[in-house]
PDB file of C-alpha atoms in Angstrom:
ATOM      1  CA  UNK B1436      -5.661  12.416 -15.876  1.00  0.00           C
ATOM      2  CA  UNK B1437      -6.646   8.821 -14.377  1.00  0.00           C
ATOM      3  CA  UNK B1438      -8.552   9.775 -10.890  1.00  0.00           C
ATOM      4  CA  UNK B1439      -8.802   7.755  -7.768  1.00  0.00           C
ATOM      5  CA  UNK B1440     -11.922   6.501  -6.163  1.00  0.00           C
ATOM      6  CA  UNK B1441     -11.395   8.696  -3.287  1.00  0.00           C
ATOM      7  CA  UNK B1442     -10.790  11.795  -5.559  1.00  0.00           C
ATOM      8  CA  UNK B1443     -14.012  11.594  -7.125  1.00  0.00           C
ATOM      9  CA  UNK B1444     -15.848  11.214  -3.409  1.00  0.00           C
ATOM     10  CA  UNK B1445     -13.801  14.438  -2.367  1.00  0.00           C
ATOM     11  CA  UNK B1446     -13.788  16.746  -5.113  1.00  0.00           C
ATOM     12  CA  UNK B1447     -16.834  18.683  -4.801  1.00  0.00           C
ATOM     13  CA  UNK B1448     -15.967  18.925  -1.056  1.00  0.00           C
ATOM     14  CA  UNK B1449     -12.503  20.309  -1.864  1.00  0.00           C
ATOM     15  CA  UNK B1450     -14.357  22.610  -4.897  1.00  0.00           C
ATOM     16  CA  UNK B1451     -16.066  24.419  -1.513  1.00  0.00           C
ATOM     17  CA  UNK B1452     -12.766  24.418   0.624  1.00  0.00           C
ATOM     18  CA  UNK B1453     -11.312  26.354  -1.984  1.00  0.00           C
ATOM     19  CA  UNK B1454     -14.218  29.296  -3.239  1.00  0.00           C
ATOM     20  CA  UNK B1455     -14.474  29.235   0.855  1.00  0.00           C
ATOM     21  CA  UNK B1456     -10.760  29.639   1.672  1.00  0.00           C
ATOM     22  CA  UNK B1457      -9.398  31.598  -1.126  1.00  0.00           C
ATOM     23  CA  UNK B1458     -11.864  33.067  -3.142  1.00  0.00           C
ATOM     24  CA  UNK B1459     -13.224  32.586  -7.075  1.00  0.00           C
ATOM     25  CA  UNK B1460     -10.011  32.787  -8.763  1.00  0.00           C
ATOM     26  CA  UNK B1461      -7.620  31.409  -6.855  1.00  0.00           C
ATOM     27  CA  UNK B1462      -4.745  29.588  -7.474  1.00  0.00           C
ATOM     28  CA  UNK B1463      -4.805  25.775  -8.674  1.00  0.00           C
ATOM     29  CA  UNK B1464      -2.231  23.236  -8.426  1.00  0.00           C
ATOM     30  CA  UNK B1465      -1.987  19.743 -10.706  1.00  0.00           C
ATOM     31  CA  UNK B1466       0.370  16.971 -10.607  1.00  0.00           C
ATOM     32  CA  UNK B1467       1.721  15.439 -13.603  1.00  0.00           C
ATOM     33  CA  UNK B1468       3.406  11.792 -12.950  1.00  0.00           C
ATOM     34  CA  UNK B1469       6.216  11.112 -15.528  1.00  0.00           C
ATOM     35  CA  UNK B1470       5.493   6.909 -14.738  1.00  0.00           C
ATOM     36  CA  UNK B1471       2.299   5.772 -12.408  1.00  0.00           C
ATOM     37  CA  UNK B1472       4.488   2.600 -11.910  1.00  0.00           C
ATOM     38  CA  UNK B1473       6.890   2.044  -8.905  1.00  0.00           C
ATOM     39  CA  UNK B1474       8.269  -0.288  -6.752  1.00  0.00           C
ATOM     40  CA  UNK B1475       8.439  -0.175  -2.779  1.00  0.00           C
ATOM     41  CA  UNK B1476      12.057   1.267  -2.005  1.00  0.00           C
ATOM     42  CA  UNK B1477      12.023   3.502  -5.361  1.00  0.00           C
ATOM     43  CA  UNK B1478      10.854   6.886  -6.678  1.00  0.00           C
ATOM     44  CA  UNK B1479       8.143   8.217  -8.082  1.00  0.00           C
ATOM     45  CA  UNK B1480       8.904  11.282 -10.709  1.00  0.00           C
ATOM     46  CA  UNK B1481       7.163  14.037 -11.820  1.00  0.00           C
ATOM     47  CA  UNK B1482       6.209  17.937 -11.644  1.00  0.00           C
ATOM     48  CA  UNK B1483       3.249  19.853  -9.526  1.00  0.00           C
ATOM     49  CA  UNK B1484       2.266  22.437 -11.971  1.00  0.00           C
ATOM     50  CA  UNK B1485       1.047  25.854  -9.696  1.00  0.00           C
ATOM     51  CA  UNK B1486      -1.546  28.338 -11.608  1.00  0.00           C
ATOM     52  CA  UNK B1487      -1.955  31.219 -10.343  1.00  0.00           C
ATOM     53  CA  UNK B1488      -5.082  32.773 -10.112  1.00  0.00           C
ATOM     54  CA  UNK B1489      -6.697  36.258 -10.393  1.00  0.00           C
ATOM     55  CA  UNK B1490      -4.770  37.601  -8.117  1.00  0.00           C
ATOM     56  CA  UNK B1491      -1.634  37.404  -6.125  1.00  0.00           C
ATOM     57  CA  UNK B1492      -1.387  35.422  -3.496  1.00  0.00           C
ATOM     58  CA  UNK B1493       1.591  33.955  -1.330  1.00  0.00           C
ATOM     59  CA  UNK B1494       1.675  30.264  -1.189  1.00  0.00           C
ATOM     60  CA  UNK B1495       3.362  28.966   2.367  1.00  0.00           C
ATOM     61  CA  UNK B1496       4.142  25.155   1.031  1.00  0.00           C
ATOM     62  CA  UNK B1497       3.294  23.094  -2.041  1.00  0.00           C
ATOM     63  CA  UNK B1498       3.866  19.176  -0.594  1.00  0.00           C
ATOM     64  CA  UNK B1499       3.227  15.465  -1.624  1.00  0.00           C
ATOM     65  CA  UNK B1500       1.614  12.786   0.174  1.00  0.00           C
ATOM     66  CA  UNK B1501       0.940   8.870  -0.205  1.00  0.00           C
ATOM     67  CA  UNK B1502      -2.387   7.775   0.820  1.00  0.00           C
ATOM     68  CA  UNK B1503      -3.893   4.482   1.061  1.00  0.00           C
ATOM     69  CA  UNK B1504      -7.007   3.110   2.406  1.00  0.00           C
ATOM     70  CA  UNK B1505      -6.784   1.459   6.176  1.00  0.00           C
ATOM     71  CA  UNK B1506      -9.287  -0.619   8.088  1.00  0.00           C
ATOM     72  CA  UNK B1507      -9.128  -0.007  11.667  1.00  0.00           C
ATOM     73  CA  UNK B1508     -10.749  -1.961  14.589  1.00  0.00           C
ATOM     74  CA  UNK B1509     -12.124   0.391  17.724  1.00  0.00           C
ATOM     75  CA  UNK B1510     -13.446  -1.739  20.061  1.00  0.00           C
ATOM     76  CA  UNK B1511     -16.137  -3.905  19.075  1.00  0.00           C
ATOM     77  CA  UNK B1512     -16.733  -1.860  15.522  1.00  0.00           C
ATOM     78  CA  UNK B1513     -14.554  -1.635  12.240  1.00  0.00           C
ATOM     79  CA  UNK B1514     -14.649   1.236  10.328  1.00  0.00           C
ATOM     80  CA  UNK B1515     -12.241   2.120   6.783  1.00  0.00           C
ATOM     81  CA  UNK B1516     -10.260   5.585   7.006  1.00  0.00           C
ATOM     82  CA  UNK B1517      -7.373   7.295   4.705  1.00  0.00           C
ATOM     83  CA  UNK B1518      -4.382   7.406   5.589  1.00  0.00           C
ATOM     84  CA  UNK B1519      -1.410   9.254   4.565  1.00  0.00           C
ATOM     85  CA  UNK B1520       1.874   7.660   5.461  1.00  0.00           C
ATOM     86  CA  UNK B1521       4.714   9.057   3.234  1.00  0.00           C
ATOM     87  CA  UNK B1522       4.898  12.671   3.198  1.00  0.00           C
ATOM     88  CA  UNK B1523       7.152  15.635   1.965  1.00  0.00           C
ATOM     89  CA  UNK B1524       7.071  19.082   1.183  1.00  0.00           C
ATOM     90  CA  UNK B1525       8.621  20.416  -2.380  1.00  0.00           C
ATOM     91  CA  UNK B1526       8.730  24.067  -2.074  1.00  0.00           C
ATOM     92  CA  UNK B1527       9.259  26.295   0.750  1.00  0.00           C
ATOM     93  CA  UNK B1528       7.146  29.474   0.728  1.00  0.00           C
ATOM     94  CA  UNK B1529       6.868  31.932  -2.238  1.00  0.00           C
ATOM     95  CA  UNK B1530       4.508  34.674  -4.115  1.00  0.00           C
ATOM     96  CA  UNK B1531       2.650  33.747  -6.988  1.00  0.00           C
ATOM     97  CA  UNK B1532       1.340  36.471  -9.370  1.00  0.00           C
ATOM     98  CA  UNK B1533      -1.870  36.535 -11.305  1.00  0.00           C
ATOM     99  CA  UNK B1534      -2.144  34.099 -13.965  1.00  0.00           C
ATOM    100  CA  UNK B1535       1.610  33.099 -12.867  1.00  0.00           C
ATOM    101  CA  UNK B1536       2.911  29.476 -13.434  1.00  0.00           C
ATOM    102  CA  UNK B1537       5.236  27.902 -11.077  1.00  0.00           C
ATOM    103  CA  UNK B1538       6.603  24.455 -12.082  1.00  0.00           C
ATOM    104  CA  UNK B1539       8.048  22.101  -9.640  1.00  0.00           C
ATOM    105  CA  UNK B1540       9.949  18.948 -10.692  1.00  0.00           C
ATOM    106  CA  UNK B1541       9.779  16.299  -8.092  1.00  0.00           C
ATOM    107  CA  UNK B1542      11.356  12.670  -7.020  1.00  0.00           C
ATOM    108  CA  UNK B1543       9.506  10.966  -4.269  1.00  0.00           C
ATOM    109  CA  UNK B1544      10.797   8.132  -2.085  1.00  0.00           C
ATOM    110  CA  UNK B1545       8.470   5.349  -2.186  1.00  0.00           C
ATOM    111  CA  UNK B1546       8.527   3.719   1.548  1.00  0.00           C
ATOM    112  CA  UNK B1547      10.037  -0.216   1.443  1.00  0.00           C
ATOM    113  CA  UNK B1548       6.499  -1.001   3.641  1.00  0.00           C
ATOM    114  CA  UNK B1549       4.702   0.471   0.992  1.00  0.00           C
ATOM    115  CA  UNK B1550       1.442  -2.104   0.134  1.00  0.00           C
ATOM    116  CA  UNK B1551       1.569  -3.318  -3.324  1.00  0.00           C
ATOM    117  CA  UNK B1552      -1.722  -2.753  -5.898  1.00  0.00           C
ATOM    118  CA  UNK B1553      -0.798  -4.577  -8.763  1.00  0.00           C
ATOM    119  CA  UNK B1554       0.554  -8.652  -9.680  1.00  0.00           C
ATOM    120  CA  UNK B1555       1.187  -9.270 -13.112  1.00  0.00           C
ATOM    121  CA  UNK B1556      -0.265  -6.949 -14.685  1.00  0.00           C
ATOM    122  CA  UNK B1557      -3.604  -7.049 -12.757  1.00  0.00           C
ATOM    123  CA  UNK B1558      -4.552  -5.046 -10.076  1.00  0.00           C
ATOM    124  CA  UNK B1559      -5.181  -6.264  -6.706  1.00  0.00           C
ATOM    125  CA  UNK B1560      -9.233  -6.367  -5.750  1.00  0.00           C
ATOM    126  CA  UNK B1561      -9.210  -3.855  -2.547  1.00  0.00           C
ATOM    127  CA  UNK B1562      -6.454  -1.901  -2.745  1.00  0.00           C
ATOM    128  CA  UNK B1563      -6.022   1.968  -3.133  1.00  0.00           C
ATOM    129  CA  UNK B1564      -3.391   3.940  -3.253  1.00  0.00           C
ATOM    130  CA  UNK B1565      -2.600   7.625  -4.244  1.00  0.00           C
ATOM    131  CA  UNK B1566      -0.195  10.484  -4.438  1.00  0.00           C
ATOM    132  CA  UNK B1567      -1.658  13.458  -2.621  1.00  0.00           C
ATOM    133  CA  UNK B1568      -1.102  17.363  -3.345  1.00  0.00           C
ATOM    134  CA  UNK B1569      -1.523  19.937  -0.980  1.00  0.00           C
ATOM    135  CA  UNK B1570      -1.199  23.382  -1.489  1.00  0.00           C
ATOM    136  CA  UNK B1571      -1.279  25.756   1.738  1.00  0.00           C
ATOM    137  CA  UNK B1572      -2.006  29.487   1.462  1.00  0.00           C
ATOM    138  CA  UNK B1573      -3.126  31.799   4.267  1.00  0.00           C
ATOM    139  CA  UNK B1574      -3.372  28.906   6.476  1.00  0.00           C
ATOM    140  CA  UNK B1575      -6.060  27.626   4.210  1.00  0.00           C
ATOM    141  CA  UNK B1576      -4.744  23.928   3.096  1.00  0.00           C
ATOM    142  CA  UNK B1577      -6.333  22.413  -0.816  1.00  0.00           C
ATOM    143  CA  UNK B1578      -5.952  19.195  -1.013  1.00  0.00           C
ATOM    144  CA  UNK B1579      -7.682  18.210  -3.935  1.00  0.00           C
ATOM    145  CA  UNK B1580      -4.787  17.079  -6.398  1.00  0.00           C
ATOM    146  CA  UNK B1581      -4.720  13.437  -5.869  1.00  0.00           C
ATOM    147  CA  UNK B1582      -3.432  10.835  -8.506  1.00  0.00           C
ATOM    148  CA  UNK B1583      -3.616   6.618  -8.888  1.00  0.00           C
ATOM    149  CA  UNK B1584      -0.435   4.986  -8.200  1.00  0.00           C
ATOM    150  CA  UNK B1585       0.683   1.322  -9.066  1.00  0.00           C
ATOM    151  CA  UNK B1586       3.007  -0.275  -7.248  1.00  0.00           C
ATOM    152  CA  UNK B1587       4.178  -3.266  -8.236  1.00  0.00           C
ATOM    153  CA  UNK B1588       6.450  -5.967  -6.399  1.00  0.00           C
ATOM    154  CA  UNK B1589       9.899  -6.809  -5.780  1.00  0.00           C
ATOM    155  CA  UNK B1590      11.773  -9.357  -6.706  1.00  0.00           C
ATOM    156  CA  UNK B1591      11.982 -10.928  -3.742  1.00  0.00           C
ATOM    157  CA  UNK B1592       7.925 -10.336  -3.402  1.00  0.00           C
ATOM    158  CA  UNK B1593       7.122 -11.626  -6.675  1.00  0.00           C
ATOM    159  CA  UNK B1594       9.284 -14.992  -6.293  1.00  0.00           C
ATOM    160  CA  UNK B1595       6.898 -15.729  -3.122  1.00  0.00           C
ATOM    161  CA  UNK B1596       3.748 -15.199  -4.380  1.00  0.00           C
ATOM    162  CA  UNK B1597       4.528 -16.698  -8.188  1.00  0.00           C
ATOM    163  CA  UNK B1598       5.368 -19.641  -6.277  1.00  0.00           C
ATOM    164  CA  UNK B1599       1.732 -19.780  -4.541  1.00  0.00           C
ATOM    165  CA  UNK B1600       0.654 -19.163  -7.819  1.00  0.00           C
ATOM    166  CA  UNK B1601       2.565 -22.282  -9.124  1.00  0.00           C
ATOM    167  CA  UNK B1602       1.169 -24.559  -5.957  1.00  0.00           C
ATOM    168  CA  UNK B1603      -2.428 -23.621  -7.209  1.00  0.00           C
ATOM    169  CA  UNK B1604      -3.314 -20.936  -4.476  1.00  0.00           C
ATOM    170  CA  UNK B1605      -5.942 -18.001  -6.109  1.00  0.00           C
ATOM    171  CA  UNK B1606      -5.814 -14.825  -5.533  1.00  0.00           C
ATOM    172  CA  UNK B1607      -8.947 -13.623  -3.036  1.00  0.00           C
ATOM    173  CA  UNK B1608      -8.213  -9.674  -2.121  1.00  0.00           C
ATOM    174  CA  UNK B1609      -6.061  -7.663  -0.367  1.00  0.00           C
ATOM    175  CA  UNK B1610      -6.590  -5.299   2.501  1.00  0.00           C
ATOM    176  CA  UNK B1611      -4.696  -2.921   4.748  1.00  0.00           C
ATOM    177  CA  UNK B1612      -5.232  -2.958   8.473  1.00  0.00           C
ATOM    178  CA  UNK B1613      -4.034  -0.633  10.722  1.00  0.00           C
ATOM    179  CA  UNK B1614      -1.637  -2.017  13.611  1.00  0.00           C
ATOM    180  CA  UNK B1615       1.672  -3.722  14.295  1.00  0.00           C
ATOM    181  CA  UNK B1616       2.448  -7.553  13.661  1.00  0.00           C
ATOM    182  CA  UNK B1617       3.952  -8.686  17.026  1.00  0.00           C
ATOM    183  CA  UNK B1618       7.908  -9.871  16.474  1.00  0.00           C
ATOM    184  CA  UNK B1619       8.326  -8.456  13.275  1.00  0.00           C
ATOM    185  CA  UNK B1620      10.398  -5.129  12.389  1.00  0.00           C
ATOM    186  CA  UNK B1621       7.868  -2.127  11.267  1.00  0.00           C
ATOM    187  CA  UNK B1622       7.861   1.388  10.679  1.00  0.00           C
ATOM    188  CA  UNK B1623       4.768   2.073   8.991  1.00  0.00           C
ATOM    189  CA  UNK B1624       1.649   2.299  11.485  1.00  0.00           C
ATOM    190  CA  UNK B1625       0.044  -0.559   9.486  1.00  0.00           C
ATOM    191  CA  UNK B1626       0.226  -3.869   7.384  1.00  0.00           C
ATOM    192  CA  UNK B1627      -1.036  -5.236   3.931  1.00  0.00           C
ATOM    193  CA  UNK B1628      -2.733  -9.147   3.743  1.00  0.00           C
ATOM    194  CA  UNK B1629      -2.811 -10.568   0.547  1.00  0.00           C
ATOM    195  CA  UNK B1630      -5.492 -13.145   0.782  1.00  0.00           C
ATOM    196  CA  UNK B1631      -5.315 -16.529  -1.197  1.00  0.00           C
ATOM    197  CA  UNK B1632      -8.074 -19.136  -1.781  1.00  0.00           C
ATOM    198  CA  UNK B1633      -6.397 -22.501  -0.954  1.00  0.00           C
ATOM    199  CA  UNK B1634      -5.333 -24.816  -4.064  1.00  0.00           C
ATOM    200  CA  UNK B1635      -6.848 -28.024  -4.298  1.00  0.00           C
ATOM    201  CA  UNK B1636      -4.135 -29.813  -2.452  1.00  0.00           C
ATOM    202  CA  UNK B1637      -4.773 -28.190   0.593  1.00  0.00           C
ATOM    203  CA  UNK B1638      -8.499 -27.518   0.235  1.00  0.00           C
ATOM    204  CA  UNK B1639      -9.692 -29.993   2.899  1.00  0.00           C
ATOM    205  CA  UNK B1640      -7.458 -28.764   5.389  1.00  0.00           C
ATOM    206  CA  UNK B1641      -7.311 -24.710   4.892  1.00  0.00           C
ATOM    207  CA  UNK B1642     -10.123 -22.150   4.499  1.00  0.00           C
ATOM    208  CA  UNK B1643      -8.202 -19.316   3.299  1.00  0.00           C
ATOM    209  CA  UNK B1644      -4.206 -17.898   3.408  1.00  0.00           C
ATOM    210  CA  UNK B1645      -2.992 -14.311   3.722  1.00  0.00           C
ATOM    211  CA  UNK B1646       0.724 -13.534   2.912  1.00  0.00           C
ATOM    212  CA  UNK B1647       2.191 -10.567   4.784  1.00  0.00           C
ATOM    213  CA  UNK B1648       5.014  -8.692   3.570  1.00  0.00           C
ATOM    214  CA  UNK B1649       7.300  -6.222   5.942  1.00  0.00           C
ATOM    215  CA  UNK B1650      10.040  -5.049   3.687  1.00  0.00           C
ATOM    216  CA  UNK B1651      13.674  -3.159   4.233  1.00  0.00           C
ATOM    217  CA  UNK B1652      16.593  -2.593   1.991  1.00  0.00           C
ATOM    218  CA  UNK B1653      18.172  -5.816   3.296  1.00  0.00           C
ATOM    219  CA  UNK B1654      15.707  -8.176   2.875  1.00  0.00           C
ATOM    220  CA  UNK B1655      11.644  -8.776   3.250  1.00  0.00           C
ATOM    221  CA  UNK B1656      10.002 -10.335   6.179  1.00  0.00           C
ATOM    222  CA  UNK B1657       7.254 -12.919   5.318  1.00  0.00           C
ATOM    223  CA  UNK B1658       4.471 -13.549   7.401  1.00  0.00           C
ATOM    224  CA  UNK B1659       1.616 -16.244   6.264  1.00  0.00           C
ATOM    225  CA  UNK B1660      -1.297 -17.053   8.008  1.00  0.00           C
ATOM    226  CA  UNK B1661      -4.041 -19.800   7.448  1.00  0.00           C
ATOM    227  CA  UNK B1662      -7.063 -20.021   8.262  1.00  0.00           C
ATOM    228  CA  UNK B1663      -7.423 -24.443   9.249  1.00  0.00           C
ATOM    229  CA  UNK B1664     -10.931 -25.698   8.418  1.00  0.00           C
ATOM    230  CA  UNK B1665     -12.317 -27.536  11.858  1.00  0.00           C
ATOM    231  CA  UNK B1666     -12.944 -31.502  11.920  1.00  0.00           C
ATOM    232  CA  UNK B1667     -15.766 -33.385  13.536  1.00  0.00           C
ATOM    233  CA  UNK B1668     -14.177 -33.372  17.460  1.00  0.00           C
ATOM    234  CA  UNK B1669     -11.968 -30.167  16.517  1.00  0.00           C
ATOM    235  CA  UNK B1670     -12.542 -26.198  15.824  1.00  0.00           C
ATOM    236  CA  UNK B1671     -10.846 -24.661  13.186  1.00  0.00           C
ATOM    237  CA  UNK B1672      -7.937 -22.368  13.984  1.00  0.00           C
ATOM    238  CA  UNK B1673      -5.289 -19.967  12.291  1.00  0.00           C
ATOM    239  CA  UNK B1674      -1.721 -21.247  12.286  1.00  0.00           C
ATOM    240  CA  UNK B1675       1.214 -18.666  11.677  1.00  0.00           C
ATOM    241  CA  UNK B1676       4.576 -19.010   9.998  1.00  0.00           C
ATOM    242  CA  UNK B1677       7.670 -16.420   9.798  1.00  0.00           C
ATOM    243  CA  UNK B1678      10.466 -16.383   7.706  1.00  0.00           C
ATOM    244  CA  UNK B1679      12.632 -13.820   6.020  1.00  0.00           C
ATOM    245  CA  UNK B1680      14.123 -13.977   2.366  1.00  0.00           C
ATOM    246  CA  UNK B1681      17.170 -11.721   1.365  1.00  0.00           C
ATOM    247  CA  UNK B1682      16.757  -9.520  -1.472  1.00  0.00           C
ATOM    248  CA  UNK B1683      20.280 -10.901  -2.995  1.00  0.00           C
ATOM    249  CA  UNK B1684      20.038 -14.477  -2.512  1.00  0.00           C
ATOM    250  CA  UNK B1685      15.669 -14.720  -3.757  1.00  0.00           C
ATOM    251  CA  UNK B1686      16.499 -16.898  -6.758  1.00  0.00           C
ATOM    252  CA  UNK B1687      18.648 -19.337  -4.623  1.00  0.00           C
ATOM    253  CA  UNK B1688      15.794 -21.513  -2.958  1.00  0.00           C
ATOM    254  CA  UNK B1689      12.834 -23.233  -5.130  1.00  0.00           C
ATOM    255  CA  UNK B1690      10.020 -21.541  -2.939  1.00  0.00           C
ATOM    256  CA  UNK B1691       7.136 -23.719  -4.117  1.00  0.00           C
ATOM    257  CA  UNK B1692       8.635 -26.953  -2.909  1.00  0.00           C
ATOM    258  CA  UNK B1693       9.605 -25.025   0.185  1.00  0.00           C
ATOM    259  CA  UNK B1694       6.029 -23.502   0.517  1.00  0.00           C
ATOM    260  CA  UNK B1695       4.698 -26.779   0.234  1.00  0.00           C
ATOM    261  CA  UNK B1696       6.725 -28.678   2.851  1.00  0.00           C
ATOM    262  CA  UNK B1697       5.739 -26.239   5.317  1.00  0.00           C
ATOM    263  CA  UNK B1698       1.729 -25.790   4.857  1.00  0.00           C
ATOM    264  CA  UNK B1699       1.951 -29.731   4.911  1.00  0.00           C
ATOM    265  CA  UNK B1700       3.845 -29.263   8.122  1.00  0.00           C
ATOM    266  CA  UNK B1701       1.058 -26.588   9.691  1.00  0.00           C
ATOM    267  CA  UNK B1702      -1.973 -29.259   8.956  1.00  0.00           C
ATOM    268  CA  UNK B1703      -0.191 -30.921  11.623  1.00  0.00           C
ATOM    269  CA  UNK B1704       0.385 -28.613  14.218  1.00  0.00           C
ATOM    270  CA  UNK B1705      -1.216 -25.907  16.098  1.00  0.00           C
ATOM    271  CA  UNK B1706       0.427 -22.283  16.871  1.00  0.00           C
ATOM    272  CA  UNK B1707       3.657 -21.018  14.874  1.00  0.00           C
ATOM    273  CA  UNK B1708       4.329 -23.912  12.033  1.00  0.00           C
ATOM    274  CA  UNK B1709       8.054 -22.764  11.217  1.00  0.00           C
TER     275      UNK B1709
END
């Protein structure tokens, strides 16, 4: 099975939780994803497969997590944590005998918020993200099950950045900071920025542009920033710009003509752009 970054860092820490917490021989727990691939707003699918060890033991919970990697500012230092934000349990309690196996088919909501990992095909430089098992017995908690997951775009998603795409804008990285984008509608306790080098056009003007997405069933809320290159009398400075584009209605605007008009526009002005 295909094994996160994160996993690998953990394992031989969680290998010790386990021979500390519930003996040689206790139970194990792996889960088996039908399709890696999602979408924010869908499912994921799959079964946690529970092996029971040498001897019986009764297991309190058996749940799933999503975890990503967050940066978070603290003051004047910036530190990167894990963070699970998507969480839900998928048995109750129940006893499971020596050498027992307990199979437990699953469907997990994927979060609308959820950051993406992957654009066409190619995964996106800085992002993690993973579905977590945890096992609790005894009030000793394993949490050493943890498996890649690629989510891809939306519709609405892909339309906006295939048009940056189109206008010459290259793909940098993409991070996820922990916070709350002032004015927009969120429920998870942080953002994605998808960072863009600028295309040639533009180049003289902007340093660098980062597309935020803040999604919901209805429609996904847009939120670029650039980063404006200073002149001889002035400083550089970021410029922001807002919009929201309905999940129905995507494929009725041309977005790279629209994208264009208004990054021309923010060379011009300071503060909010449109």
């Amino acid at each position: 099975m295909q094994r996160s970054i994160f996993e690998r860092v953990e394992g031989v820490v969680v290998f010790k939780r386990l021979m500390q917490a519930m003996g040689v021989g206790g139970p194990s727990v792996e889960t088996v994803l039908s399709n890696l691939n999602c979408r924010p707003g869908g499912q994921l699918e799959g079964v946690v497969h529970v092996a029971g060890g040498e001897h019986a033991v009764d297991i309190d919970y058996v749940a799933l997590g999503l975890v990503t990697r967050v940066e978070v500012e603290s003051g004047d230092s910036e530190y990167e944590t894990t963070q699970e934000f998507h969480r839900r349990q998928v048995t109750g309690a129940f006893r499971l005998e020596p050498g027992q196996r307990y199979d437990v088919p699953f469907r997990f909501d994927v979060p609308w918020e959820t950051p993406l990992t992957e654009l066409y095909g190619q995964h996106l430089h800085g992002m993690t993200m993973g579905l977590r098992t945890e096992l609790e017995v005894a009030r000793a908690v394993d949490k050493g099950d943890l498996d890649a997951v690629a989510v891809h775009p939306l519709p609405a998603q892909e339309a906006l950045l295939e048009a940056l795409l189109r206008l010459g804008f290259r793909f940098a990285r993409a991070d996820v900071e922990r916070g709350h984008i002032y004015g927009v509608r969120q429920h998870l306790p942080f953002y994605q920025e998808i960072e863009f080098y600028p295309a040639p056009q533009y180049a003289q003007a902007i340093n660098q542009l980062e597309v935020t997405f803040v999604t919901d069933p209805q429609q996904v809320q847009v939120v670029l920033e650039i980063d404006k290159r200073g002149g001889v009398f002035t400083e550089g400075r970021d410029a922001f710009g807002r919009f929201s584009v309905d999940h129905a209605t995507v494929h009725n605007t041309d977005w790279a003509a629209q994208l264009d008009g208004w990054l021309r526009q923010s060379i011009q002005r300071r503060g909010l752009f449109f």
